[in-house]
């Protein structure tokens, strides 16, 4: 005897419900605690003073040696004086690290943005942000808008140049790996190969000794060189920005660093609250103007 249709339907329904209950019971279930922990973890990624730094509880900041003015004072990055030293400590404070928790490290300019694992949390050393460099490292938001300038000895043929065309026949020099050197090759396009030096002080010596007619450096450094290092030199002029956006210095971090977004947020906050502008006025106020070379 077959069960009545209605009875059969009830039996099938009951069996289906039982099977569903069993399936749900065997399936992985959302863990409210784990979910909350994940959300909390994401929210505390930039927890002040608790970042995933090279040394727990410390912030390791790198720059080159010697550390030039006006970016640093007295070749002592740790004293908080000079624009970049002051910016470094302001960023550290935003991240929750006081001055005593900051550790300075010496790293050559070119090595800072070369491929490879870094030994610092971030590097600050007048490194311009570029698409090419971003292939090897991360950058923070820009902390300073910069232009490149030309320096020559007073009374020289180079000092009389009023345009880019007037620089083409000259022997020019700059530090290797810099946008200063790029401006010589890409903008001036001189008739003779530019001289590349491992450090700025070598380029300055070459200018003093007449080995080059002129050198290219960033504008604030140009003001420092002509006022303190080579007083018989002058700023010939500055270059216009070569794109719609200004050239900017950025803090350098390891490629894919977990700190990049936190450091960028710190720089953005310092720009928004006027700290960067105030530090620029304090330390770079002399670097205000120079003729534009076109």
mmCIF file with all atom_site columns, C-alpha atoms in Angstrom, residues 58-278:
data_model
loop_
_atom_site.group_PDB
_atom_site.id
_atom_site.type_symbol
_atom_site.label_atom_id
_atom_site.label_alt_id
_atom_site.label_comp_id
_atom_site.label_asym_id
_atom_site.label_entity_id
_atom_site.label_seq_id
_atom_site.pdbx_PDB_ins_code
_atom_site.Cartn_x
_atom_site.Cartn_y
_atom_site.Cartn_z
_atom_site.occupancy
_atom_site.B_iso_or_equiv
_atom_site.pdbx_formal_charge
_atom_site.auth_seq_id
_atom_site.auth_comp_id
_atom_site.auth_asym_id
_atom_site.auth_atom_id
_atom_site.pdbx_PDB_model_num
ATOM 1   C CA . UNK A 1 58  ? 61.386 52.479 17.506  1.00 0.00 ? 58  UNK A CA 1
ATOM 2   C CA . UNK A 1 59  ? 61.250 54.324 14.179  1.00 0.00 ? 59  UNK A CA 1
ATOM 3   C CA . UNK A 1 60  ? 64.363 53.959 12.023  1.00 0.00 ? 60  UNK A CA 1
ATOM 4   C CA . UNK A 1 61  ? 64.938 56.892 9.676   1.00 0.00 ? 61  UNK A CA 1
ATOM 5   C CA . UNK A 1 62  ? 67.724 56.994 7.100   1.00 0.00 ? 62  UNK A CA 1
ATOM 6   C CA . UNK A 1 63  ? 69.563 59.743 5.231   1.00 0.00 ? 63  UNK A CA 1
ATOM 7   C CA . UNK A 1 64  ? 72.871 60.189 3.428   1.00 0.00 ? 64  UNK A CA 1
ATOM 8   C CA . UNK A 1 65  ? 76.189 61.228 4.943   1.00 0.00 ? 65  UNK A CA 1
ATOM 9   C CA . UNK A 1 66  ? 77.158 64.042 4.949   1.00 0.00 ? 66  UNK A CA 1
ATOM 10  C CA . UNK A 1 67  ? 73.729 65.570 5.546   1.00 0.00 ? 67  UNK A CA 1
ATOM 11  C CA . UNK A 1 68  ? 73.700 68.918 3.753   1.00 0.00 ? 68  UNK A CA 1
ATOM 12  C CA . UNK A 1 69  ? 72.184 72.248 4.730   1.00 0.00 ? 69  UNK A CA 1
ATOM 13  C CA . UNK A 1 70  ? 69.554 73.621 4.566   1.00 0.00 ? 70  UNK A CA 1
ATOM 14  C CA . UNK A 1 71  ? 68.008 70.151 4.838   1.00 0.00 ? 71  UNK A CA 1
ATOM 15  C CA . UNK A 1 72  ? 70.013 69.369 7.993   1.00 0.00 ? 72  UNK A CA 1
ATOM 16  C CA . UNK A 1 73  ? 72.178 71.516 10.267  1.00 0.00 ? 73  UNK A CA 1
ATOM 17  C CA . UNK A 1 74  ? 75.736 70.744 11.293  1.00 0.00 ? 74  UNK A CA 1
ATOM 18  C CA . UNK A 1 75  ? 75.668 67.362 9.533   1.00 0.00 ? 75  UNK A CA 1
ATOM 19  C CA . UNK A 1 76  ? 73.631 66.039 12.480  1.00 0.00 ? 76  UNK A CA 1
ATOM 20  C CA . UNK A 1 77  ? 70.262 64.623 11.362  1.00 0.00 ? 77  UNK A CA 1
ATOM 21  C CA . UNK A 1 78  ? 69.290 63.771 14.952  1.00 0.00 ? 78  UNK A CA 1
ATOM 22  C CA . UNK A 1 79  ? 69.329 67.371 16.207  1.00 0.00 ? 79  UNK A CA 1
ATOM 23  C CA . UNK A 1 80  ? 65.934 68.240 14.700  1.00 0.00 ? 80  UNK A CA 1
ATOM 24  C CA . UNK A 1 81  ? 67.360 71.272 12.878  1.00 0.00 ? 81  UNK A CA 1
ATOM 25  C CA . UNK A 1 82  ? 67.103 71.835 9.140   1.00 0.00 ? 82  UNK A CA 1
ATOM 26  C CA . UNK A 1 83  ? 64.017 71.269 7.022   1.00 0.00 ? 83  UNK A CA 1
ATOM 27  C CA . UNK A 1 84  ? 64.238 67.503 6.516   1.00 0.00 ? 84  UNK A CA 1
ATOM 28  C CA . UNK A 1 85  ? 65.282 66.738 10.070  1.00 0.00 ? 85  UNK A CA 1
ATOM 29  C CA . UNK A 1 86  ? 62.318 68.782 11.307  1.00 0.00 ? 86  UNK A CA 1
ATOM 30  C CA . UNK A 1 87  ? 59.959 67.061 8.852   1.00 0.00 ? 87  UNK A CA 1
ATOM 31  C CA . UNK A 1 88  ? 61.238 63.631 9.898   1.00 0.00 ? 88  UNK A CA 1
ATOM 32  C CA . UNK A 1 89  ? 60.496 64.321 13.561  1.00 0.00 ? 89  UNK A CA 1
ATOM 33  C CA . UNK A 1 90  ? 57.102 65.827 12.712  1.00 0.00 ? 90  UNK A CA 1
ATOM 34  C CA . UNK A 1 91  ? 56.178 62.662 10.789  1.00 0.00 ? 91  UNK A CA 1
ATOM 35  C CA . UNK A 1 92  ? 57.475 60.527 13.662  1.00 0.00 ? 92  UNK A CA 1
ATOM 36  C CA . UNK A 1 93  ? 55.281 62.439 16.098  1.00 0.00 ? 93  UNK A CA 1
ATOM 37  C CA . UNK A 1 94  ? 52.243 61.952 13.862  1.00 0.00 ? 94  UNK A CA 1
ATOM 38  C CA . UNK A 1 95  ? 52.989 58.211 13.872  1.00 0.00 ? 95  UNK A CA 1
ATOM 39  C CA . UNK A 1 96  ? 53.230 58.166 17.685  1.00 0.00 ? 96  UNK A CA 1
ATOM 40  C CA . UNK A 1 97  ? 57.023 58.143 18.149  1.00 0.00 ? 97  UNK A CA 1
ATOM 41  C CA . UNK A 1 98  ? 58.707 60.847 20.209  1.00 0.00 ? 98  UNK A CA 1
ATOM 42  C CA . UNK A 1 99  ? 62.253 62.043 19.572  1.00 0.00 ? 99  UNK A CA 1
ATOM 43  C CA . UNK A 1 100 ? 63.770 59.440 21.905  1.00 0.00 ? 100 UNK A CA 1
ATOM 44  C CA . UNK A 1 101 ? 62.170 56.634 19.875  1.00 0.00 ? 101 UNK A CA 1
ATOM 45  C CA . UNK A 1 102 ? 63.740 57.769 16.584  1.00 0.00 ? 102 UNK A CA 1
ATOM 46  C CA . UNK A 1 103 ? 66.895 55.971 15.405  1.00 0.00 ? 103 UNK A CA 1
ATOM 47  C CA . UNK A 1 104 ? 68.940 57.500 12.575  1.00 0.00 ? 104 UNK A CA 1
ATOM 48  C CA . UNK A 1 105 ? 70.801 55.433 10.018  1.00 0.00 ? 105 UNK A CA 1
ATOM 49  C CA . UNK A 1 106 ? 73.278 56.418 7.285   1.00 0.00 ? 106 UNK A CA 1
ATOM 50  C CA . UNK A 1 107 ? 72.337 55.174 3.798   1.00 0.00 ? 107 UNK A CA 1
ATOM 51  C CA . UNK A 1 108 ? 73.924 56.428 0.532   1.00 0.00 ? 108 UNK A CA 1
ATOM 52  C CA . UNK A 1 109 ? 71.558 58.406 -1.708  1.00 0.00 ? 109 UNK A CA 1
ATOM 53  C CA . UNK A 1 110 ? 71.439 55.886 -4.576  1.00 0.00 ? 110 UNK A CA 1
ATOM 54  C CA . UNK A 1 111 ? 71.080 52.891 -2.279  1.00 0.00 ? 111 UNK A CA 1
ATOM 55  C CA . UNK A 1 112 ? 67.986 54.356 -0.639  1.00 0.00 ? 112 UNK A CA 1
ATOM 56  C CA . UNK A 1 113 ? 65.828 53.782 -3.717  1.00 0.00 ? 113 UNK A CA 1
ATOM 57  C CA . UNK A 1 114 ? 67.709 50.863 -5.276  1.00 0.00 ? 114 UNK A CA 1
ATOM 58  C CA . UNK A 1 115 ? 65.950 47.453 -5.436  1.00 0.00 ? 115 UNK A CA 1
ATOM 59  C CA . UNK A 1 116 ? 66.323 45.282 -2.358  1.00 0.00 ? 116 UNK A CA 1
ATOM 60  C CA . UNK A 1 117 ? 65.113 44.923 1.221   1.00 0.00 ? 117 UNK A CA 1
ATOM 61  C CA . UNK A 1 118 ? 65.572 48.055 3.303   1.00 0.00 ? 118 UNK A CA 1
ATOM 62  C CA . UNK A 1 119 ? 67.024 48.324 6.792   1.00 0.00 ? 119 UNK A CA 1
ATOM 63  C CA . UNK A 1 120 ? 65.099 51.527 7.562   1.00 0.00 ? 120 UNK A CA 1
ATOM 64  C CA . UNK A 1 121 ? 61.431 52.364 8.067   1.00 0.00 ? 121 UNK A CA 1
ATOM 65  C CA . UNK A 1 122 ? 61.697 55.390 5.796   1.00 0.00 ? 122 UNK A CA 1
ATOM 66  C CA . UNK A 1 123 ? 64.447 57.461 4.183   1.00 0.00 ? 123 UNK A CA 1
ATOM 67  C CA . UNK A 1 124 ? 64.435 61.259 3.868   1.00 0.00 ? 124 UNK A CA 1
ATOM 68  C CA . UNK A 1 125 ? 67.095 62.657 1.542   1.00 0.00 ? 125 UNK A CA 1
ATOM 69  C CA . UNK A 1 126 ? 65.696 64.964 -1.155  1.00 0.00 ? 126 UNK A CA 1
ATOM 70  C CA . UNK A 1 127 ? 64.559 61.969 -3.208  1.00 0.00 ? 127 UNK A CA 1
ATOM 71  C CA . UNK A 1 128 ? 62.206 63.031 -5.979  1.00 0.00 ? 128 UNK A CA 1
ATOM 72  C CA . UNK A 1 129 ? 59.181 60.841 -6.601  1.00 0.00 ? 129 UNK A CA 1
ATOM 73  C CA . UNK A 1 130 ? 59.252 59.226 -10.053 1.00 0.00 ? 130 UNK A CA 1
ATOM 74  C CA . UNK A 1 131 ? 57.521 56.386 -11.860 1.00 0.00 ? 131 UNK A CA 1
ATOM 75  C CA . UNK A 1 132 ? 60.881 54.714 -12.504 1.00 0.00 ? 132 UNK A CA 1
ATOM 76  C CA . UNK A 1 133 ? 61.864 54.746 -8.829  1.00 0.00 ? 133 UNK A CA 1
ATOM 77  C CA . UNK A 1 134 ? 58.424 53.470 -7.825  1.00 0.00 ? 134 UNK A CA 1
ATOM 78  C CA . UNK A 1 135 ? 59.278 50.203 -9.546  1.00 0.00 ? 135 UNK A CA 1
ATOM 79  C CA . UNK A 1 136 ? 61.786 49.477 -6.764  1.00 0.00 ? 136 UNK A CA 1
ATOM 80  C CA . UNK A 1 137 ? 60.446 51.325 -3.710  1.00 0.00 ? 137 UNK A CA 1
ATOM 81  C CA . UNK A 1 138 ? 57.366 52.926 -2.212  1.00 0.00 ? 138 UNK A CA 1
ATOM 82  C CA . UNK A 1 139 ? 57.007 56.674 -1.704  1.00 0.00 ? 139 UNK A CA 1
ATOM 83  C CA . UNK A 1 140 ? 54.942 58.662 0.746   1.00 0.00 ? 140 UNK A CA 1
ATOM 84  C CA . UNK A 1 141 ? 52.930 61.665 -0.349  1.00 0.00 ? 141 UNK A CA 1
ATOM 85  C CA . UNK A 1 142 ? 55.193 64.536 -1.376  1.00 0.00 ? 142 UNK A CA 1
ATOM 86  C CA . UNK A 1 143 ? 56.446 66.686 1.485   1.00 0.00 ? 143 UNK A CA 1
ATOM 87  C CA . UNK A 1 144 ? 58.149 69.385 -0.601  1.00 0.00 ? 144 UNK A CA 1
ATOM 88  C CA . UNK A 1 145 ? 57.621 70.839 -4.089  1.00 0.00 ? 145 UNK A CA 1
ATOM 89  C CA . UNK A 1 146 ? 61.015 71.446 -5.679  1.00 0.00 ? 146 UNK A CA 1
ATOM 90  C CA . UNK A 1 147 ? 62.666 72.960 -8.739  1.00 0.00 ? 147 UNK A CA 1
ATOM 91  C CA . UNK A 1 148 ? 66.138 72.372 -10.143 1.00 0.00 ? 148 UNK A CA 1
ATOM 92  C CA . UNK A 1 149 ? 68.634 75.218 -10.511 1.00 0.00 ? 149 UNK A CA 1
ATOM 93  C CA . UNK A 1 150 ? 71.946 75.967 -12.248 1.00 0.00 ? 150 UNK A CA 1
ATOM 94  C CA . UNK A 1 151 ? 75.000 77.356 -10.399 1.00 0.00 ? 151 UNK A CA 1
ATOM 95  C CA . UNK A 1 152 ? 78.080 78.901 -12.043 1.00 0.00 ? 152 UNK A CA 1
ATOM 96  C CA . UNK A 1 153 ? 81.057 80.987 -10.951 1.00 0.00 ? 153 UNK A CA 1
ATOM 97  C CA . UNK A 1 154 ? 80.452 84.724 -11.102 1.00 0.00 ? 154 UNK A CA 1
ATOM 98  C CA . UNK A 1 155 ? 81.693 86.383 -14.277 1.00 0.00 ? 155 UNK A CA 1
ATOM 99  C CA . UNK A 1 156 ? 81.948 83.099 -16.188 1.00 0.00 ? 156 UNK A CA 1
ATOM 100 C CA . UNK A 1 157 ? 80.372 82.384 -19.560 1.00 0.00 ? 157 UNK A CA 1
ATOM 101 C CA . UNK A 1 158 ? 77.910 80.034 -17.824 1.00 0.00 ? 158 UNK A CA 1
ATOM 102 C CA . UNK A 1 159 ? 76.827 82.768 -15.410 1.00 0.00 ? 159 UNK A CA 1
ATOM 103 C CA . UNK A 1 160 ? 75.742 84.901 -18.370 1.00 0.00 ? 160 UNK A CA 1
ATOM 104 C CA . UNK A 1 161 ? 73.308 82.283 -19.698 1.00 0.00 ? 161 UNK A CA 1
ATOM 105 C CA . UNK A 1 162 ? 69.702 83.495 -19.714 1.00 0.00 ? 162 UNK A CA 1
ATOM 106 C CA . UNK A 1 163 ? 68.107 80.507 -21.435 1.00 0.00 ? 163 UNK A CA 1
ATOM 107 C CA . UNK A 1 164 ? 68.411 76.747 -21.810 1.00 0.00 ? 164 UNK A CA 1
ATOM 108 C CA . UNK A 1 165 ? 70.000 77.303 -25.213 1.00 0.00 ? 165 UNK A CA 1
ATOM 109 C CA . UNK A 1 166 ? 72.778 79.253 -23.502 1.00 0.00 ? 166 UNK A CA 1
ATOM 110 C CA . UNK A 1 167 ? 73.708 76.138 -21.491 1.00 0.00 ? 167 UNK A CA 1
ATOM 111 C CA . UNK A 1 168 ? 73.980 73.686 -24.380 1.00 0.00 ? 168 UNK A CA 1
ATOM 112 C CA . UNK A 1 169 ? 77.653 74.261 -25.159 1.00 0.00 ? 169 UNK A CA 1
ATOM 113 C CA . UNK A 1 170 ? 78.785 74.075 -21.529 1.00 0.00 ? 170 UNK A CA 1
ATOM 114 C CA . UNK A 1 171 ? 80.293 71.288 -19.440 1.00 0.00 ? 171 UNK A CA 1
ATOM 115 C CA . UNK A 1 172 ? 77.647 70.608 -16.803 1.00 0.00 ? 172 UNK A CA 1
ATOM 116 C CA . UNK A 1 173 ? 77.725 68.362 -13.740 1.00 0.00 ? 173 UNK A CA 1
ATOM 117 C CA . UNK A 1 174 ? 75.394 66.904 -11.123 1.00 0.00 ? 174 UNK A CA 1
ATOM 118 C CA . UNK A 1 175 ? 75.122 64.102 -8.579  1.00 0.00 ? 175 UNK A CA 1
ATOM 119 C CA . UNK A 1 176 ? 74.544 60.675 -10.107 1.00 0.00 ? 176 UNK A CA 1
ATOM 120 C CA . UNK A 1 177 ? 71.042 59.213 -9.798  1.00 0.00 ? 177 UNK A CA 1
ATOM 121 C CA . UNK A 1 178 ? 69.394 62.602 -9.264  1.00 0.00 ? 178 UNK A CA 1
ATOM 122 C CA . UNK A 1 179 ? 66.706 64.454 -11.166 1.00 0.00 ? 179 UNK A CA 1
ATOM 123 C CA . UNK A 1 180 ? 69.323 67.238 -11.385 1.00 0.00 ? 180 UNK A CA 1
ATOM 124 C CA . UNK A 1 181 ? 71.336 64.996 -13.714 1.00 0.00 ? 181 UNK A CA 1
ATOM 125 C CA . UNK A 1 182 ? 68.155 64.065 -15.579 1.00 0.00 ? 182 UNK A CA 1
ATOM 126 C CA . UNK A 1 183 ? 67.432 67.743 -16.244 1.00 0.00 ? 183 UNK A CA 1
ATOM 127 C CA . UNK A 1 184 ? 70.846 68.097 -17.880 1.00 0.00 ? 184 UNK A CA 1
ATOM 128 C CA . UNK A 1 185 ? 70.318 65.127 -20.205 1.00 0.00 ? 185 UNK A CA 1
ATOM 129 C CA . UNK A 1 186 ? 66.581 65.531 -20.849 1.00 0.00 ? 186 UNK A CA 1
ATOM 130 C CA . UNK A 1 187 ? 66.048 69.307 -20.789 1.00 0.00 ? 187 UNK A CA 1
ATOM 131 C CA . UNK A 1 188 ? 69.369 71.004 -21.575 1.00 0.00 ? 188 UNK A CA 1
ATOM 132 C CA . UNK A 1 189 ? 70.643 68.223 -23.858 1.00 0.00 ? 189 UNK A CA 1
ATOM 133 C CA . UNK A 1 190 ? 74.196 69.646 -23.910 1.00 0.00 ? 190 UNK A CA 1
ATOM 134 C CA . UNK A 1 191 ? 76.635 69.069 -26.741 1.00 0.00 ? 191 UNK A CA 1
ATOM 135 C CA . UNK A 1 192 ? 79.080 67.335 -24.371 1.00 0.00 ? 192 UNK A CA 1
ATOM 136 C CA . UNK A 1 193 ? 78.408 64.590 -21.879 1.00 0.00 ? 193 UNK A CA 1
ATOM 137 C CA . UNK A 1 194 ? 77.552 65.716 -18.364 1.00 0.00 ? 194 UNK A CA 1
ATOM 138 C CA . UNK A 1 195 ? 79.878 64.911 -15.460 1.00 0.00 ? 195 UNK A CA 1
ATOM 139 C CA . UNK A 1 196 ? 78.240 62.665 -12.851 1.00 0.00 ? 196 UNK A CA 1
ATOM 140 C CA . UNK A 1 197 ? 79.471 62.684 -9.252  1.00 0.00 ? 197 UNK A CA 1
ATOM 141 C CA . UNK A 1 198 ? 78.685 60.282 -6.421  1.00 0.00 ? 198 UNK A CA 1
ATOM 142 C CA . UNK A 1 199 ? 78.025 63.166 -4.013  1.00 0.00 ? 199 UNK A CA 1
ATOM 143 C CA . UNK A 1 200 ? 77.061 66.825 -4.257  1.00 0.00 ? 200 UNK A CA 1
ATOM 144 C CA . UNK A 1 201 ? 80.221 67.994 -2.510  1.00 0.00 ? 201 UNK A CA 1
ATOM 145 C CA . UNK A 1 202 ? 82.253 66.428 -5.327  1.00 0.00 ? 202 UNK A CA 1
ATOM 146 C CA . UNK A 1 203 ? 80.219 68.394 -7.868  1.00 0.00 ? 203 UNK A CA 1
ATOM 147 C CA . UNK A 1 204 ? 80.810 71.563 -5.842  1.00 0.00 ? 204 UNK A CA 1
ATOM 148 C CA . UNK A 1 205 ? 84.572 70.892 -5.801  1.00 0.00 ? 205 UNK A CA 1
ATOM 149 C CA . UNK A 1 206 ? 84.523 70.359 -9.567  1.00 0.00 ? 206 UNK A CA 1
ATOM 150 C CA . UNK A 1 207 ? 82.836 73.744 -9.986  1.00 0.00 ? 207 UNK A CA 1
ATOM 151 C CA . UNK A 1 208 ? 85.404 75.429 -7.733  1.00 0.00 ? 208 UNK A CA 1
ATOM 152 C CA . UNK A 1 209 ? 88.293 73.828 -9.628  1.00 0.00 ? 209 UNK A CA 1
ATOM 153 C CA . UNK A 1 210 ? 86.944 74.700 -13.070 1.00 0.00 ? 210 UNK A CA 1
ATOM 154 C CA . UNK A 1 211 ? 86.393 71.076 -14.071 1.00 0.00 ? 211 UNK A CA 1
ATOM 155 C CA . UNK A 1 212 ? 82.823 71.953 -15.036 1.00 0.00 ? 212 UNK A CA 1
ATOM 156 C CA . UNK A 1 213 ? 81.246 75.224 -16.153 1.00 0.00 ? 213 UNK A CA 1
ATOM 157 C CA . UNK A 1 214 ? 78.146 74.809 -14.032 1.00 0.00 ? 214 UNK A CA 1
ATOM 158 C CA . UNK A 1 215 ? 76.338 72.318 -11.809 1.00 0.00 ? 215 UNK A CA 1
ATOM 159 C CA . UNK A 1 216 ? 72.663 71.529 -11.322 1.00 0.00 ? 216 UNK A CA 1
ATOM 160 C CA . UNK A 1 217 ? 71.121 71.020 -7.864  1.00 0.00 ? 217 UNK A CA 1
ATOM 161 C CA . UNK A 1 218 ? 67.727 71.609 -6.266  1.00 0.00 ? 218 UNK A CA 1
ATOM 162 C CA . UNK A 1 219 ? 66.952 75.276 -5.631  1.00 0.00 ? 219 UNK A CA 1
ATOM 163 C CA . UNK A 1 220 ? 67.276 75.375 -1.800  1.00 0.00 ? 220 UNK A CA 1
ATOM 164 C CA . UNK A 1 221 ? 70.637 73.615 -2.044  1.00 0.00 ? 221 UNK A CA 1
ATOM 165 C CA . UNK A 1 222 ? 71.687 76.124 -4.711  1.00 0.00 ? 222 UNK A CA 1
ATOM 166 C CA . UNK A 1 223 ? 71.001 78.989 -2.318  1.00 0.00 ? 223 UNK A CA 1
ATOM 167 C CA . UNK A 1 224 ? 73.020 77.276 0.404   1.00 0.00 ? 224 UNK A CA 1
ATOM 168 C CA . UNK A 1 225 ? 75.981 76.517 -1.884  1.00 0.00 ? 225 UNK A CA 1
ATOM 169 C CA . UNK A 1 226 ? 76.199 80.086 -3.177  1.00 0.00 ? 226 UNK A CA 1
ATOM 170 C CA . UNK A 1 227 ? 75.844 81.646 0.270   1.00 0.00 ? 227 UNK A CA 1
ATOM 171 C CA . UNK A 1 228 ? 78.055 79.327 2.327   1.00 0.00 ? 228 UNK A CA 1
ATOM 172 C CA . UNK A 1 229 ? 80.175 76.985 0.221   1.00 0.00 ? 229 UNK A CA 1
ATOM 173 C CA . UNK A 1 230 ? 81.131 78.809 -2.988  1.00 0.00 ? 230 UNK A CA 1
ATOM 174 C CA . UNK A 1 231 ? 80.587 82.498 -2.324  1.00 0.00 ? 231 UNK A CA 1
ATOM 175 C CA . UNK A 1 232 ? 82.054 83.460 -5.725  1.00 0.00 ? 232 UNK A CA 1
ATOM 176 C CA . UNK A 1 233 ? 79.283 81.452 -7.424  1.00 0.00 ? 233 UNK A CA 1
ATOM 177 C CA . UNK A 1 234 ? 75.750 82.514 -8.284  1.00 0.00 ? 234 UNK A CA 1
ATOM 178 C CA . UNK A 1 235 ? 72.441 80.974 -9.259  1.00 0.00 ? 235 UNK A CA 1
ATOM 179 C CA . UNK A 1 236 ? 72.112 81.288 -13.034 1.00 0.00 ? 236 UNK A CA 1
ATOM 180 C CA . UNK A 1 237 ? 68.448 80.327 -12.945 1.00 0.00 ? 237 UNK A CA 1
ATOM 181 C CA . UNK A 1 238 ? 65.908 77.608 -12.257 1.00 0.00 ? 238 UNK A CA 1
ATOM 182 C CA . UNK A 1 239 ? 64.094 75.237 -14.599 1.00 0.00 ? 239 UNK A CA 1
ATOM 183 C CA . UNK A 1 240 ? 60.355 75.120 -15.064 1.00 0.00 ? 240 UNK A CA 1
ATOM 184 C CA . UNK A 1 241 ? 58.566 71.935 -14.019 1.00 0.00 ? 241 UNK A CA 1
ATOM 185 C CA . UNK A 1 242 ? 58.522 69.521 -16.932 1.00 0.00 ? 242 UNK A CA 1
ATOM 186 C CA . UNK A 1 243 ? 55.008 68.167 -16.372 1.00 0.00 ? 243 UNK A CA 1
ATOM 187 C CA . UNK A 1 244 ? 51.596 69.280 -15.171 1.00 0.00 ? 244 UNK A CA 1
ATOM 188 C CA . UNK A 1 245 ? 52.472 68.351 -11.610 1.00 0.00 ? 245 UNK A CA 1
ATOM 189 C CA . UNK A 1 246 ? 55.417 69.704 -9.625  1.00 0.00 ? 246 UNK A CA 1
ATOM 190 C CA . UNK A 1 247 ? 58.477 67.630 -8.862  1.00 0.00 ? 247 UNK A CA 1
ATOM 191 C CA . UNK A 1 248 ? 58.158 66.510 -5.248  1.00 0.00 ? 248 UNK A CA 1
ATOM 192 C CA . UNK A 1 249 ? 60.404 65.002 -2.630  1.00 0.00 ? 249 UNK A CA 1
ATOM 193 C CA . UNK A 1 250 ? 58.883 61.947 -0.936  1.00 0.00 ? 250 UNK A CA 1
ATOM 194 C CA . UNK A 1 251 ? 59.838 59.685 1.937   1.00 0.00 ? 251 UNK A CA 1
ATOM 195 C CA . UNK A 1 252 ? 61.248 56.386 0.634   1.00 0.00 ? 252 UNK A CA 1
ATOM 196 C CA . UNK A 1 253 ? 59.966 53.067 1.984   1.00 0.00 ? 253 UNK A CA 1
ATOM 197 C CA . UNK A 1 254 ? 60.555 49.420 1.164   1.00 0.00 ? 254 UNK A CA 1
ATOM 198 C CA . UNK A 1 255 ? 58.520 48.174 -1.804  1.00 0.00 ? 255 UNK A CA 1
ATOM 199 C CA . UNK A 1 256 ? 55.143 47.013 -0.506  1.00 0.00 ? 256 UNK A CA 1
ATOM 200 C CA . UNK A 1 257 ? 55.859 48.308 3.007   1.00 0.00 ? 257 UNK A CA 1
ATOM 201 C CA . UNK A 1 258 ? 52.993 47.981 5.485   1.00 0.00 ? 258 UNK A CA 1
ATOM 202 C CA . UNK A 1 259 ? 53.943 51.485 6.678   1.00 0.00 ? 259 UNK A CA 1
ATOM 203 C CA . UNK A 1 260 ? 53.451 53.318 3.368   1.00 0.00 ? 260 UNK A CA 1
ATOM 204 C CA . UNK A 1 261 ? 49.814 54.303 3.870   1.00 0.00 ? 261 UNK A CA 1
ATOM 205 C CA . UNK A 1 262 ? 50.448 55.298 7.491   1.00 0.00 ? 262 UNK A CA 1
ATOM 206 C CA . UNK A 1 263 ? 53.436 57.470 6.577   1.00 0.00 ? 263 UNK A CA 1
ATOM 207 C CA . UNK A 1 264 ? 51.530 59.060 3.679   1.00 0.00 ? 264 UNK A CA 1
ATOM 208 C CA . UNK A 1 265 ? 48.617 59.841 6.001   1.00 0.00 ? 265 UNK A CA 1
ATOM 209 C CA . UNK A 1 266 ? 51.064 61.483 8.417   1.00 0.00 ? 266 UNK A CA 1
ATOM 210 C CA . UNK A 1 267 ? 52.551 63.643 5.639   1.00 0.00 ? 267 UNK A CA 1
ATOM 211 C CA . UNK A 1 268 ? 49.060 64.559 4.395   1.00 0.00 ? 268 UNK A CA 1
ATOM 212 C CA . UNK A 1 269 ? 48.053 65.615 7.916   1.00 0.00 ? 269 UNK A CA 1
ATOM 213 C CA . UNK A 1 270 ? 51.162 67.800 8.252   1.00 0.00 ? 270 UNK A CA 1
ATOM 214 C CA . UNK A 1 271 ? 50.410 69.470 4.939   1.00 0.00 ? 271 UNK A CA 1
ATOM 215 C CA . UNK A 1 272 ? 46.762 70.000 5.868   1.00 0.00 ? 272 UNK A CA 1
ATOM 216 C CA . UNK A 1 273 ? 47.438 71.539 9.294   1.00 0.00 ? 273 UNK A CA 1
ATOM 217 C CA . UNK A 1 274 ? 50.112 73.897 7.938   1.00 0.00 ? 274 UNK A CA 1
ATOM 218 C CA . UNK A 1 275 ? 53.099 72.231 9.605   1.00 0.00 ? 275 UNK A CA 1
ATOM 219 C CA . UNK A 1 276 ? 54.980 71.616 6.343   1.00 0.00 ? 276 UNK A CA 1
ATOM 220 C CA . UNK A 1 277 ? 54.442 75.210 5.225   1.00 0.00 ? 277 UNK A CA 1
ATOM 221 C CA . UNK A 1 278 ? 55.654 76.506 8.592   1.00 0.00 ? 278 UNK A CA 1
#
